[in-house]
Amino acid sequence: MSGDTNTLTRSRGAGRVVRWALALALCLWFALPLLPLVLWSFAQSWTFPDPFPTAFGGRSLTAAVAFGAVPAFGRSLVLGLVVAVLATAIGALAARALTFGAVPGARVVSALLLAPVALPPFAAVLGVNVVLLRAHVPSVFGVALVLTVMALPYTAFVMRTAYGAYDPSYEEEARLLGAGRLQVLRRVHLPMIAPALARAAFLAFLVAWSDYIVTLIVGGGELVTLPLVVASAAAGLGNDAAVAVMSLAAVVPPIVLLTGVLAVGRGRRGRRRPRRLGTPVAPHALDRAPGPRPARTEDPTKEVVV
C-alpha cells in the first residue's frame, strides 16, 4: 500500500514539474520577441554588426511623445473600453436569447453574428464606410459602431459557451426567496457569469485596441489612435527607438487586462465550496432580501426542555 502511495505522490510531483516547465516555456516564448523592443527603447546607438547597443539613453521616450503617442494612447484606451462594454453587453444578450429563448431563425441569427469573421475586413469596411458617409454618421461614432460589430462574434461565442453551462434554477430559487428581478440580476446572474463577461470584454478590447484598417478608413484622420501613430512612425527612417517605445506601450494594457481576467476566474473558482447531496442551494447574498420567507419548521423529534 505504501508503495502505491509513493507512486501516486511521484506521479503528482512529476506532473507538477511538467506543468511548471510548460508554463516557463510559454512565458519565454512570448517574452523573447519583446527583448529587442526593450533594447531598442533605450538604445542611443546600435549599428551592425554589434549584437547589443553601444550606447544607451532616453531620447526614444522624448521622440515617442513628440509623435503624439500620449494622446493617441488615451484615445485607443477609451475606444477599446467603449467597444468592450457595448460588444460584451450585446453579445451576452444575444447569447442568452439564443440559449434559453425561442428566437425565430436561431441559425440565421447565429450566422449573422459570426459573419464579421468570415467577411474580408478591408472590403467590408469600404462598403460600410460608404453607408456611414451617406447617413452622415460622425467618424468617431462610426469607428466605435463598426468595431463593436466586428467584436460581436467573439463576445457572443464566449457568452454562449458560458450560458450553455448556466443553470437557471439558481434564479428560480432566488425568486422563491423573495428577490426581485434587479436583485436576481445583481446578486445571482452577474456574479455567476462574471468570468465569462471578463473574457468576452477582454477579446472585444483587443479587437478595438489593435485595429488599424477600420480606424484609418472610417475615422478619416479624425480619430488618431496608437496603431496609426506607430505605423506612421515606422514608415519613416531613424524612428526605430520611438517605434519600440510605442510598441511596448501598446503591450501594457492587454497584459494588465489579461491579468485581471485571470484573477476574476481564479477568484470565482476559489469561492466555490462543495455541498452535501440533498441540501437546497440558495444564494448566500440573498439572506437579507426583502419578501416572504419560507415557514420555519420545527423538528418533531427534538426534545423540549421546560
Coordinates of C-alpha atoms in Angstrom, one line a residue, residues 129 133 139-140 143 213-224 228:
N129 CA -17.9 53.4 -44.9
L133 CA -20.9 58.7 -45.0
S139 CA -16.4 59.4 -37.8
V140 CA -15.8 58.7 -34.1
V143 CA -15.5 53.7 -35.8
I213 CA -8.0 49.4 -41.0
V214 CA -11.3 50.5 -39.5
T215 CA -9.8 53.5 -37.7
L216 CA -7.9 54.6 -40.8
I217 CA -10.8 54.3 -43.3
V218 CA -13.9 55.1 -41.3
G219 CA -12.1 57.5 -39.0
G220 CA -10.8 59.5 -41.9
G221 CA -8.0 61.0 -39.9
E222 CA -10.3 62.5 -37.2
L223 CA -9.5 59.7 -34.7
V224 CA -5.8 59.1 -34.4
L228 CA -1.9 54.7 -36.5

